[in-house]
Coordinates of C-alpha atoms in Angstrom, one line a residue:
X1 CA -35.7 48.3 31.9
X2 CA -32.4 50.3 31.4
X3 CA -31.9 49.0 27.9
X4 CA -34.3 47.8 25.1
X5 CA -32.5 44.5 24.4
X6 CA -35.7 42.5 25.2
X7 CA -37.6 44.4 22.6
X8 CA -38.0 42.8 19.2
X9 CA -40.2 44.3 16.3
X10 CA -42.2 41.6 14.0
X11 CA -44.0 41.6 11.1
X12 CA -47.1 41.1 13.3
X13 CA -46.4 44.5 15.2
X14 CA -46.1 46.1 11.9
X15 CA -49.2 44.7 10.8
X16 CA -51.0 45.9 13.8
X17 CA -49.5 49.6 13.5
X18 CA -50.6 49.7 9.6
X19 CA -54.2 49.3 11.4
X20 CA -54.0 52.0 13.8
X21 CA -52.4 54.8 11.7
X22 CA -55.0 56.8 9.9
X23 CA -55.1 56.7 6.1
X24 CA -54.4 54.0 3.6
X25 CA -50.7 52.9 4.9
X26 CA -48.9 49.8 3.6
X27 CA -45.1 49.2 4.3
X28 CA -43.2 47.2 2.2
X29 CA -40.0 45.4 2.8
X30 CA -37.5 48.1 2.7
X31 CA -39.8 50.4 5.0
X32 CA -40.5 47.1 7.4
X33 CA -36.7 46.3 7.8
X34 CA -36.3 50.1 8.9
X35 CA -39.1 49.7 11.4
X36 CA -37.5 46.5 12.7
X37 CA -34.0 47.9 13.1
X38 CA -32.9 48.7 16.6
X39 CA -29.2 49.5 16.2
X40 CA -27.3 52.6 15.7
X41 CA -27.8 53.5 12.2
X42 CA -28.8 56.4 9.9
X43 CA -31.5 56.5 7.4
X44 CA -31.1 58.6 4.5
X45 CA -34.6 59.1 3.1
X46 CA -35.7 61.1 -0.1
X47 CA -38.4 63.5 -0.3
X48 CA -42.0 61.9 -0.2
X49 CA -40.7 58.6 1.0
X50 CA -42.5 58.6 4.0
X51 CA -39.7 59.0 6.5
X52 CA -41.7 60.4 9.3
X53 CA -44.7 58.3 8.9
X54 CA -42.0 55.3 9.3
X55 CA -40.5 56.8 12.2
X56 CA -44.0 57.4 13.9
X57 CA -45.0 53.8 13.4
X58 CA -41.8 52.7 14.8
X59 CA -42.3 54.9 18.1
X60 CA -45.8 53.6 18.2
X61 CA -44.8 49.8 18.4
X62 CA -41.9 50.7 20.7
X63 CA -44.5 52.7 23.2
X64 CA -46.6 49.5 23.0
X65 CA -43.8 47.2 24.1
X66 CA -42.1 49.6 26.5
X67 CA -42.4 48.5 30.2
X68 CA -40.0 50.8 32.0
X69 CA -41.6 53.5 34.3
X70 CA -38.5 55.7 34.8
X71 CA -36.6 55.4 31.2
X72 CA -37.9 56.5 28.0
X73 CA -37.3 56.9 24.3
X74 CA -35.9 60.4 23.3
X75 CA -36.8 62.1 19.8
X76 CA -35.0 65.2 19.0
X77 CA -35.3 67.4 15.9
X78 CA -35.0 70.7 14.4
X79 CA -38.8 71.4 14.4
X80 CA -41.7 69.7 16.1
X81 CA -43.0 67.8 12.8
X82 CA -42.5 64.6 14.5
X83 CA -44.6 65.6 17.5
X84 CA -47.1 66.9 15.1
X85 CA -47.2 63.8 13.1
X86 CA -48.0 61.6 16.4
X87 CA -50.8 64.1 17.3
X88 CA -52.1 63.9 13.8
X89 CA -52.1 60.2 13.2
X90 CA -52.1 58.9 16.9
X91 CA -53.8 61.9 18.7
X92 CA -56.7 59.8 19.8
X93 CA -55.1 56.6 20.8
X94 CA -53.6 55.8 24.1
X95 CA -50.3 54.8 22.4
X96 CA -50.2 58.4 21.1
X97 CA -50.9 59.7 24.9
X98 CA -48.1 57.3 26.1
X99 CA -45.4 58.8 23.6
X100 CA -46.3 62.4 24.5
X101 CA -45.9 62.1 28.1
X102 CA -43.4 61.1 30.6
X103 CA -40.9 58.9 30.8
X104 CA -40.4 59.8 26.9
X105 CA -39.5 63.2 25.3
X106 CA -40.0 64.4 21.9
X107 CA -39.2 68.1 20.9
X108 CA -36.6 70.0 19.6
X109 CA -32.9 69.7 20.4
X110 CA -33.0 73.4 22.1
X111 CA -35.9 72.4 24.4
X112 CA -34.4 69.2 25.4
X113 CA -30.9 70.4 26.4
X114 CA -32.5 73.7 27.9
X115 CA -35.0 71.6 30.0
X116 CA -32.9 68.8 31.3
X117 CA -29.4 70.4 31.3
X118 CA -28.8 74.2 30.4
X119 CA -31.3 75.9 32.5
X120 CA -31.0 73.5 35.6
X121 CA -27.1 74.3 35.4
X122 CA -27.7 78.2 35.2
X123 CA -30.1 78.0 38.2
X124 CA -27.9 75.9 40.2
X125 CA -25.0 78.7 39.9
X126 CA -27.6 81.3 41.4
X127 CA -28.7 82.9 38.2
X128 CA -32.2 83.2 37.7
X129 CA -33.7 82.2 34.2
X130 CA -36.1 85.1 32.9
X131 CA -36.0 84.8 29.2
X132 CA -34.1 82.9 26.7
X133 CA -34.2 84.8 23.2
X134 CA -31.4 85.8 20.9
X135 CA -32.7 88.8 19.6
X136 CA -34.5 90.4 22.5
X137 CA -31.6 89.8 24.8
X138 CA -28.7 91.1 22.3
X139 CA -30.7 94.1 21.6
X140 CA -31.3 94.8 25.4
X141 CA -27.3 94.7 25.9
X142 CA -26.6 96.7 22.7
X143 CA -28.7 99.6 24.7
X144 CA -26.8 99.0 27.7
X145 CA -23.6 99.5 25.7
X146 CA -22.3 103.1 25.6
X147 CA -23.4 104.7 22.3
X148 CA -19.6 105.8 21.9
X149 CA -18.9 102.1 21.3
X150 CA -21.6 101.5 18.5
X151 CA -19.7 103.1 15.5
X152 CA -16.6 101.1 16.4
X153 CA -18.3 97.9 16.6
X154 CA -20.4 98.7 13.5
X155 CA -17.2 99.5 11.7
X156 CA -16.0 96.1 12.1
X157 CA -19.4 94.7 11.1
X158 CA -20.3 93.7 14.2
X159 CA -24.0 94.5 15.7
X160 CA -26.2 94.0 18.7
X161 CA -26.2 90.2 17.6
X162 CA -22.5 89.7 18.6
X163 CA -23.1 90.8 22.1
X164 CA -23.2 87.5 23.4
X165 CA -20.9 84.2 24.0
X166 CA -21.2 82.0 20.7
X167 CA -18.3 79.3 20.8
X168 CA -17.3 79.5 24.4
X169 CA -18.6 80.9 27.5
X170 CA -16.6 84.1 28.5
X171 CA -15.6 84.6 24.7
X172 CA -16.8 87.5 22.4
X173 CA -16.0 87.7 18.8
X174 CA -15.4 91.4 18.3
X175 CA -13.4 91.3 15.3
X176 CA -9.8 92.7 15.8
X177 CA -10.8 94.0 19.1
X178 CA -8.5 92.0 21.9
X179 CA -9.7 91.0 25.2
X180 CA -7.6 93.8 26.5
X181 CA -9.6 96.8 25.0
X182 CA -12.1 98.9 26.8
X183 CA -14.6 97.8 24.3
X184 CA -14.3 94.2 24.7
X185 CA -14.1 94.2 28.5
X186 CA -17.4 96.6 28.9
X187 CA -19.2 94.5 26.5
X188 CA -18.1 91.4 28.5
X189 CA -19.4 92.9 31.5
X190 CA -22.6 93.9 29.9
X191 CA -23.2 90.3 29.1
X192 CA -22.5 88.8 32.5
X193 CA -24.5 91.4 34.1
X194 CA -27.4 90.5 31.5
X195 CA -27.0 87.0 32.5
X196 CA -26.8 87.7 36.3
X197 CA -30.4 89.2 35.6
X198 CA -31.4 85.9 34.0
X199 CA -31.3 87.1 30.2
X200 CA -29.7 84.6 27.8
X201 CA -29.5 83.8 24.2
X202 CA -30.4 80.4 22.8
X203 CA -26.8 79.7 22.1
X204 CA -25.7 80.7 25.7
X205 CA -28.1 78.2 27.2
X206 CA -26.5 75.5 25.0
X207 CA -23.1 76.5 26.1
X208 CA -24.3 76.2 29.7
X209 CA -25.4 72.7 28.9
X210 CA -22.1 71.8 27.2
X211 CA -20.2 73.2 30.4
X212 CA -22.5 71.1 32.7
X213 CA -22.0 67.8 30.8
X214 CA -18.0 68.3 30.7
X215 CA -17.9 69.2 34.4
X216 CA -20.3 66.5 35.4
X217 CA -19.9 62.9 34.0
X218 CA -22.8 61.7 36.2
X219 CA -25.3 63.8 34.1
X220 CA -24.2 61.8 30.9
X221 CA -24.9 58.3 33.3
X222 CA -28.1 59.5 34.1
X223 CA -29.3 60.8 30.7
X224 CA -28.3 57.5 29.1
X225 CA -30.1 55.4 31.8
X226 CA -33.1 57.9 31.4
X227 CA -33.2 57.7 27.3
X228 CA -31.4 54.3 26.4
X229 CA -32.8 55.2 22.8
X230 CA -32.3 58.2 20.8
X231 CA -33.9 59.2 17.5
X232 CA -32.7 62.2 15.6
X233 CA -35.5 63.4 13.2
X234 CA -34.4 65.8 10.4
X235 CA -30.9 65.0 11.1
X236 CA -29.6 66.8 8.2
X237 CA -30.4 70.0 10.0
X238 CA -28.4 69.4 13.4
X239 CA -25.2 71.7 13.1
X240 CA -21.6 70.4 14.4
X241 CA -22.1 72.0 18.2
X242 CA -25.4 70.2 18.4
X243 CA -23.8 67.1 17.3
X244 CA -21.0 67.3 19.6
X245 CA -23.6 67.9 22.5
X246 CA -25.7 65.1 21.5
X247 CA -22.8 62.4 21.0
X248 CA -21.1 63.6 24.4
X249 CA -24.5 63.2 26.3
X250 CA -25.7 59.9 24.7
X251 CA -22.3 58.3 23.8
X252 CA -23.6 54.4 24.7
X253 CA -27.5 55.1 23.8
X254 CA -28.7 53.6 20.7
X255 CA -28.7 56.3 18.1
X256 CA -30.8 56.5 14.8
X257 CA -30.8 59.5 12.4
X258 CA -33.6 60.0 10.0
X259 CA -33.4 62.8 7.1
X260 CA -32.2 63.7 3.7
X261 CA -28.8 65.1 3.5
X262 CA -29.8 66.9 0.3
X263 CA -32.3 69.0 2.4
X264 CA -30.1 70.5 5.1
X265 CA -31.3 74.3 4.6
X266 CA -31.5 75.7 8.3
X267 CA -28.1 77.2 8.2
X268 CA -29.5 80.2 7.0
X269 CA -30.0 81.3 10.8
X270 CA -26.3 81.0 11.4
X271 CA -25.8 77.3 11.8
X272 CA -22.8 75.6 10.6
X273 CA -24.5 72.3 9.0
X274 CA -22.0 69.6 8.7
X275 CA -21.5 66.3 6.9
X276 CA -22.3 64.3 10.2
X277 CA -25.5 63.0 8.6
X278 CA -25.5 60.4 7.4
X279 CA -23.2 58.0 8.8
X280 CA -21.2 55.4 7.0
X281 CA -23.5 52.7 5.4
X282 CA -26.9 54.2 6.1
X283 CA -30.2 52.4 5.3
X284 CA -31.5 54.4 1.9
X285 CA -35.1 55.0 0.9
X286 CA -34.5 56.2 -2.5
X287 CA -38.3 55.6 -3.6
X288 CA -40.6 58.7 -3.5
X289 CA -44.4 58.1 -3.6
X290 CA -45.0 61.7 -3.8
X291 CA -44.4 62.3 -7.5
X292 CA -43.4 60.6 -10.8
X293 CA -40.2 59.6 -12.6
X294 CA -40.5 63.0 -14.5
X295 CA -39.9 65.1 -11.4
X296 CA -37.2 62.9 -9.9
X297 CA -35.5 63.1 -13.3
X298 CA -35.4 67.0 -13.1
X299 CA -34.4 67.3 -9.6
X300 CA -31.8 64.6 -9.1
X301 CA -29.2 67.0 -10.8
X302 CA -29.7 69.1 -7.8
X303 CA -28.8 66.4 -5.1
X304 CA -25.6 66.4 -3.5
X305 CA -26.0 62.9 -2.2
X306 CA -24.5 59.8 -4.2
X307 CA -27.6 58.0 -4.3
X308 CA -30.4 58.8 -6.7
X309 CA -34.3 59.5 -6.2
X310 CA -36.7 57.3 -7.8
X311 CA -40.0 58.9 -8.4
X312 CA -42.7 56.1 -8.0
X313 CA -46.1 57.8 -8.2
X314 CA -48.3 57.2 -11.4
X315 CA -51.1 59.8 -10.2
X316 CA -50.2 62.4 -12.5
X317 CA -48.2 63.0 -15.7
X318 CA -48.0 66.8 -16.4
X319 CA -46.0 69.3 -18.5
X320 CA -43.2 70.6 -15.9
X321 CA -42.7 74.1 -17.2
X322 CA -40.0 76.7 -17.1
X323 CA -41.2 80.2 -17.7
X324 CA -38.7 82.5 -19.1
X325 CA -40.0 86.2 -18.6
X326 CA -38.9 89.8 -19.8
X327 CA -38.3 91.5 -16.5
X328 CA -40.7 94.1 -17.6
X329 CA -43.4 91.1 -17.5
X330 CA -42.6 89.8 -14.0
X331 CA -45.9 90.9 -13.0
X332 CA -47.8 88.4 -15.2
X333 CA -45.7 85.3 -14.1
X334 CA -48.3 84.2 -11.4
X335 CA -51.2 84.8 -13.8
X336 CA -49.4 82.6 -16.7
X337 CA -48.4 79.9 -14.1
X338 CA -52.2 80.0 -12.9
X339 CA -53.3 79.6 -16.3
X340 CA -51.2 76.5 -16.9
X341 CA -52.6 75.0 -13.5
X342 CA -56.2 75.5 -14.6
X343 CA -55.4 73.7 -18.0
X344 CA -53.5 71.1 -16.2
X345 CA -55.9 70.0 -13.5
X346 CA -59.7 69.6 -13.3
X347 CA -61.8 71.5 -10.8
X348 CA -62.2 67.9 -9.3
X349 CA -58.7 67.5 -8.9
X350 CA -58.2 71.1 -7.6
X351 CA -61.0 70.3 -5.1
X352 CA -59.4 67.1 -4.1
X353 CA -55.9 68.4 -3.4
X354 CA -57.3 71.7 -2.0
X355 CA -55.3 71.2 1.4
X356 CA -52.0 70.8 -0.5
X357 CA -52.8 73.4 -2.9
X358 CA -50.6 75.2 -5.5
X359 CA -47.7 77.6 -4.1
X360 CA -45.2 80.1 -5.6
X361 CA -42.2 80.0 -3.6
X362 CA -38.7 81.6 -3.5
X363 CA -35.4 81.6 -1.5
X364 CA -35.5 85.1 -0.8
X365 CA -38.9 86.8 0.7
X366 CA -38.2 89.4 3.1
X367 CA -38.2 93.1 1.7
X368 CA -35.2 94.7 3.7
X369 CA -34.5 97.4 0.9
X370 CA -35.5 98.5 -2.5
X371 CA -34.4 96.2 -5.1
X372 CA -31.9 97.4 -7.9
X373 CA -32.2 96.9 -11.5
X374 CA -29.3 94.3 -11.4
X375 CA -30.9 92.4 -8.5
X376 CA -34.5 92.4 -10.1
X377 CA -36.4 90.2 -9.4
X378 CA -35.0 90.1 -5.8
X379 CA -37.6 88.4 -3.7
X380 CA -41.1 87.0 -4.0
X381 CA -42.2 90.6 -3.2
X382 CA -41.3 91.6 -6.8
X383 CA -43.9 89.1 -8.4
X384 CA -46.7 90.4 -6.4
X385 CA -46.9 93.9 -4.6
X386 CA -49.4 92.6 -2.2
X387 CA -47.0 89.9 -0.8
X388 CA -46.4 90.3 3.1
X389 CA -43.4 88.2 4.3
X390 CA -44.8 88.5 8.0
X391 CA -47.7 86.1 7.1
X392 CA -47.4 82.8 8.2
X393 CA -48.7 79.5 6.6
X394 CA -51.8 79.4 8.5
X395 CA -54.9 81.3 7.5
X396 CA -58.0 82.0 9.9
X397 CA -58.3 84.3 13.1
X398 CA -57.5 82.5 16.4
X399 CA -60.8 81.9 18.5
X400 CA -59.3 80.2 21.3
X401 CA -56.5 80.5 23.6
X402 CA -54.7 77.5 22.7
X403 CA -54.5 78.7 18.9
X404 CA -52.5 81.7 20.3
X405 CA -50.3 79.6 22.1
X406 CA -49.7 77.3 18.9
X407 CA -49.3 80.6 16.7
X408 CA -46.5 81.6 19.4
X409 CA -44.8 78.0 19.1
X410 CA -45.1 78.0 15.5
X411 CA -43.3 81.5 15.3
X412 CA -40.6 80.3 17.6
X413 CA -40.0 77.0 15.4
X414 CA -40.0 79.2 12.3
X415 CA -37.8 82.1 13.3
X416 CA -36.0 80.6 16.4
X417 CA -37.0 84.3 18.2
X418 CA -38.7 83.6 21.7
X419 CA -39.7 87.2 21.6
X420 CA -42.5 86.5 19.0
X421 CA -43.7 83.7 20.7
X422 CA -44.2 85.6 24.0
X423 CA -46.1 88.2 22.0
X424 CA -48.7 85.7 20.9
X425 CA -48.9 84.0 24.2
X426 CA -49.6 87.6 25.9
X427 CA -52.1 88.5 23.1
X428 CA -54.4 85.6 24.3
X429 CA -53.8 86.0 27.7
X430 CA -54.8 89.7 27.3
X431 CA -58.0 88.9 25.6
X432 CA -58.8 86.5 28.2
X433 CA -58.2 88.6 31.1
X434 CA -60.3 91.6 29.6
X435 CA -63.0 89.1 28.6
X436 CA -63.2 87.8 32.1
X437 CA -63.4 91.2 33.9
X438 CA -65.4 92.7 30.9
X439 CA -63.0 95.7 30.9
X440 CA -59.7 96.7 29.9
X441 CA -57.4 95.5 32.6
X442 CA -54.3 94.8 30.1
X443 CA -53.8 98.0 27.7
X444 CA -52.3 97.2 24.1
X445 CA -49.5 99.2 24.1
X446 CA -46.3 98.9 22.3
X447 CA -44.8 96.4 24.8
X448 CA -47.4 94.1 25.7
X449 CA -44.8 92.6 28.1
X450 CA -44.5 95.8 30.2
X451 CA -48.3 96.2 30.1
X452 CA -48.6 93.1 32.2
X453 CA -45.7 93.7 34.3
X454 CA -46.9 97.5 35.3
X455 CA -50.1 95.5 37.1
X456 CA -47.8 93.5 39.4
X457 CA -45.6 94.2 42.3
X458 CA -42.0 92.7 42.0
X459 CA -42.7 89.3 43.8
X460 CA -45.8 88.9 41.5
X461 CA -43.8 89.7 38.5
X462 CA -41.2 86.9 39.3
X463 CA -44.2 84.8 39.5
X464 CA -45.7 85.8 36.3
X465 CA -42.3 85.4 34.5
X466 CA -42.1 81.8 35.7
X467 CA -45.7 81.1 34.6
X468 CA -45.1 82.4 31.0
X469 CA -41.8 80.3 30.8
X470 CA -43.9 77.2 31.5
X471 CA -46.3 78.0 28.6
X472 CA -43.3 79.0 26.5
X473 CA -41.3 75.6 27.3
X474 CA -44.3 73.4 25.9
X475 CA -43.3 72.2 22.5
X476 CA -46.9 71.6 21.8
X477 CA -50.3 71.9 23.2
X478 CA -52.1 68.4 22.9
X479 CA -55.7 67.8 24.4
X480 CA -54.4 65.3 27.0
X481 CA -52.1 68.2 28.5
X482 CA -54.5 71.1 28.0
X483 CA -56.0 70.8 31.8
X484 CA -52.3 71.2 33.0
X485 CA -52.0 74.4 30.9
X486 CA -55.2 75.6 32.2
X487 CA -54.0 75.3 35.7
X488 CA -51.0 77.5 34.8
X489 CA -53.3 80.2 33.1
X490 CA -55.5 80.1 36.0
X491 CA -52.4 80.9 38.3
X492 CA -51.5 83.8 35.8
X493 CA -55.1 85.3 36.3
X494 CA -54.9 85.0 40.0
X495 CA -52.0 87.5 40.0
X496 CA -54.3 89.9 38.5
X497 CA -57.0 89.4 40.9
X498 CA -59.1 87.7 38.2
X499 CA -61.2 84.7 38.7
X500 CA -60.7 81.8 36.4
X501 CA -64.2 80.9 34.9
X502 CA -64.8 78.4 32.1
X503 CA -65.6 79.9 28.7
X504 CA -65.5 78.8 25.2
X505 CA -62.3 80.8 24.7
X506 CA -60.5 78.4 27.0
X507 CA -61.6 75.3 25.2
X508 CA -59.1 73.1 23.5
X509 CA -59.2 73.2 19.6
X510 CA -56.9 71.3 17.2
X511 CA -57.0 74.2 14.6
X512 CA -54.0 74.4 12.4
X513 CA -55.5 77.0 9.8
X514 CA -54.5 80.4 11.2
X515 CA -52.6 83.6 9.5
X516 CA -50.4 86.4 10.7
X517 CA -51.2 89.7 9.4
X518 CA -49.2 93.0 9.3
X519 CA -51.4 94.6 11.8
X520 CA -50.8 92.2 15.1
X521 CA -54.6 92.4 16.1
X522 CA -56.1 91.9 12.6
X523 CA -56.1 88.3 11.1
X524 CA -57.3 87.0 7.7
X525 CA -55.9 85.1 4.5
X526 CA -53.1 86.4 3.2
X527 CA -50.4 86.0 0.5
X528 CA -53.0 84.3 -1.7
X529 CA -53.0 85.1 -5.4
X530 CA -56.6 84.4 -6.7
X531 CA -56.7 84.1 -10.5
X532 CA -60.3 83.5 -12.3
X533 CA -60.3 82.8 -16.1
X534 CA -62.9 83.8 -18.7
X535 CA -65.2 80.7 -18.0
X536 CA -65.2 81.6 -14.3
X537 CA -62.9 78.9 -13.1
X538 CA -60.3 79.7 -10.3
X539 CA -57.3 78.8 -8.6
X540 CA -55.5 80.2 -5.6
X541 CA -51.6 80.4 -5.4
X542 CA -50.2 80.8 -2.0
X543 CA -46.8 82.6 -1.9
X544 CA -44.1 82.0 0.6
X545 CA -40.5 81.2 1.2
X546 CA -38.9 77.9 0.4
X547 CA -38.1 77.7 4.1
X548 CA -41.7 78.0 5.1
X549 CA -42.8 75.0 3.0
X550 CA -40.3 72.4 3.8
X551 CA -41.9 69.1 4.7
X552 CA -44.9 70.0 2.9
X553 CA -46.6 68.4 -0.1
X554 CA -48.2 70.5 -2.9
X555 CA -50.3 69.7 -6.0
X556 CA -48.1 72.3 -7.8
X557 CA -45.1 74.2 -7.0
X558 CA -43.6 77.3 -8.9
X559 CA -40.2 78.3 -7.8
X560 CA -39.4 82.1 -8.4
X561 CA -35.9 83.4 -9.0
X562 CA -34.5 85.5 -6.3
X563 CA -31.4 87.3 -5.6
X564 CA -28.7 86.8 -2.8
X565 CA -25.3 87.8 -3.6
X566 CA -26.4 86.6 -7.2
X567 CA -29.7 85.3 -8.8
X568 CA -30.0 82.1 -7.0
X569 CA -31.4 79.7 -9.8
X570 CA -29.3 81.4 -12.4
X571 CA -26.5 80.5 -10.4
X572 CA -27.0 76.7 -10.4
X573 CA -28.4 76.5 -14.1
X574 CA -25.7 74.2 -14.9
X575 CA -26.9 71.7 -12.2
X576 CA -30.4 72.5 -13.2
X577 CA -29.8 71.8 -16.8
X578 CA -27.8 68.4 -16.1
X579 CA -24.5 69.8 -17.0
X580 CA -22.7 70.8 -13.9
X581 CA -19.4 72.7 -13.8
X582 CA -16.3 70.6 -12.7
X583 CA -15.0 73.4 -10.2
X584 CA -15.3 72.9 -6.7
X585 CA -18.9 74.1 -5.5
X586 CA -18.9 77.2 -3.1
X587 CA -20.8 77.3 0.1
X588 CA -23.5 79.7 -1.4
X589 CA -24.0 77.3 -4.5
X590 CA -24.2 74.3 -2.3
X591 CA -26.8 76.2 -0.1
X592 CA -28.6 77.2 -3.2
X593 CA -28.9 73.5 -4.5
X594 CA -30.2 72.1 -1.2
X595 CA -32.5 75.2 -1.1
X596 CA -34.1 74.5 -4.6
X597 CA -33.9 70.8 -4.3
X598 CA -36.4 71.3 -1.3
X599 CA -38.4 73.7 -3.5
X600 CA -38.4 71.2 -6.4
X601 CA -39.4 68.1 -4.3
X602 CA -42.8 69.7 -2.9
X603 CA -45.3 68.9 -6.1
X604 CA -47.1 65.8 -6.5
X605 CA -48.2 67.0 -9.9
X606 CA -46.8 70.1 -11.9
X607 CA -43.4 71.5 -11.0
X608 CA -42.5 74.9 -12.8
X609 CA -39.7 77.3 -12.5
X610 CA -39.6 81.3 -13.5
X611 CA -36.4 82.8 -14.5
X612 CA -35.6 86.0 -16.2
X613 CA -35.1 85.3 -20.2
X614 CA -31.8 87.0 -20.4
X615 CA -30.5 84.7 -17.7
X616 CA -30.7 81.4 -20.0
X617 CA -29.0 81.0 -23.0
X618 CA -29.8 78.5 -26.2
X619 CA -27.5 75.7 -25.2
X620 CA -29.1 75.6 -21.6
X621 CA -32.6 75.6 -22.9
X622 CA -31.7 72.6 -25.3
X623 CA -30.3 70.6 -22.1
X624 CA -33.2 71.6 -20.0
X625 CA -35.6 70.2 -23.1
X626 CA -33.7 67.0 -23.0
X627 CA -34.1 66.6 -19.4
X628 CA -38.0 66.7 -19.8
X629 CA -38.7 70.4 -19.2
X630 CA -41.3 72.3 -21.3
X631 CA -40.2 75.9 -21.9
X632 CA -42.5 78.7 -22.3
X633 CA -41.5 82.3 -23.1
X634 CA -43.4 85.4 -21.4
X635 CA -42.7 88.5 -23.4

């Protein structure tokens, strides 16, 4: 089957998929129409509309009807949410297993173009591939650059992160330093030498994929036959370069984009998100089943889309509150919020929605320097001194090797930096090797990678790197593929003359409850503020960044004011209060709107904001109250 023309999705198919999906899922007519549609079209889906569930249902039906053994469905995304949803809802079914293996592909844009095009093309030119990681590789190149050139580049606001090819192979952006200067020539030579050793940034591997496609039309023919149907999940986060790559690789495949243009927030990692999504005349899912009309009313003013969201839930009706605080009372904001949570929800409700929880989040959460009085409060850390920005969203200690691998993948998806993923993979392998030998074979030194390499000769080092890459290139670690991974692990152990023996540590576990702590060898619950009132009732508030909660549903969310060039919430207060300025929206404010739209659409029950009192005037307070906000002053 080169195409999918013989596939038709019927109501009977949708009835079937409702039965196999866990949970009380019923698709109404608009959602059924989206599932049935097999044309090239985009789906603009508002928060809580069940976008990913709809996509998973559609994929399950297609997998059931798929007959080709050599062509498959391709699902690309900015993260692995779609894949995780398949594992969660269909993990124990044959349909789920089919979707997660050949001939189908479900993973990130980077992993697809690396696996199928970029890395094979690099190897075909005679270069090895040792490591693909932007920060590690650029730092390595910076160290190779003569120290006398560092000052010149830094004065031009160029850092180690600029020692790479970004927009075009062979071209570096070093400000006003032309190609004829010695600095430019030496920097370029260092990059080329680095690549000859097999060191590449993520961006460079995509540039090689672009080169391969441009020079070889047969690659495009192959990919289209291999994947006649393409879905792009979280399409709003795909940047212009990636869209160009996708469109030139899949020009005749059926393409469907799923996403929400109001939530394009991943340009914080340097990506230039464009207006490629949605295309003209998208199918729209305006109804959110997450929250009620009160929350949709106060969040709609932040949306950049023309269509408005409709809150359809009737589960909760809460007093959504803005806390206005004197800056000397910033330390009491979490306590006041906790009191409101306890007065809003019963203990039974708090227990029922414990997995969703209550969260306090901000746009800035990493403390890079001390906060000045003008910037205060600058980040989440200013609201609670115990906040640790290095913590992830997971909160128990890994007990199994697979959990270390999952943590590594989570780090890569969250930060885009492979050296963090490598660190977790190696931590797990170090424990396994040392446990298996009942001695310290691999020491826990500053560079764990070097600790492993120091035990191997050159030939074994190359094999070790290849095996680690096999683990790193996995987008997830489902039970069906764990035996495969164990074989790779066994081959790694043999390099160290360690026998592969079965132990509990090697068992597969589907545990997504794990937290990273500041000390790389110690783990435990972090970034949780606990409040206990006089009657011994308690609530836990999980702190984090806005980016870390994208895609989540909360019982309650508190959005904290933070500072980046200006105070973020204060900068968009005219929109939040329903009276936006008529002047053209700048890039920073557009990003603030999208970020806070994401933040303010997480809660199914209670939504709160915390803003310094001196940032909000009386007219703004009046407008906020007219929209339905409750105002509470902390002084």
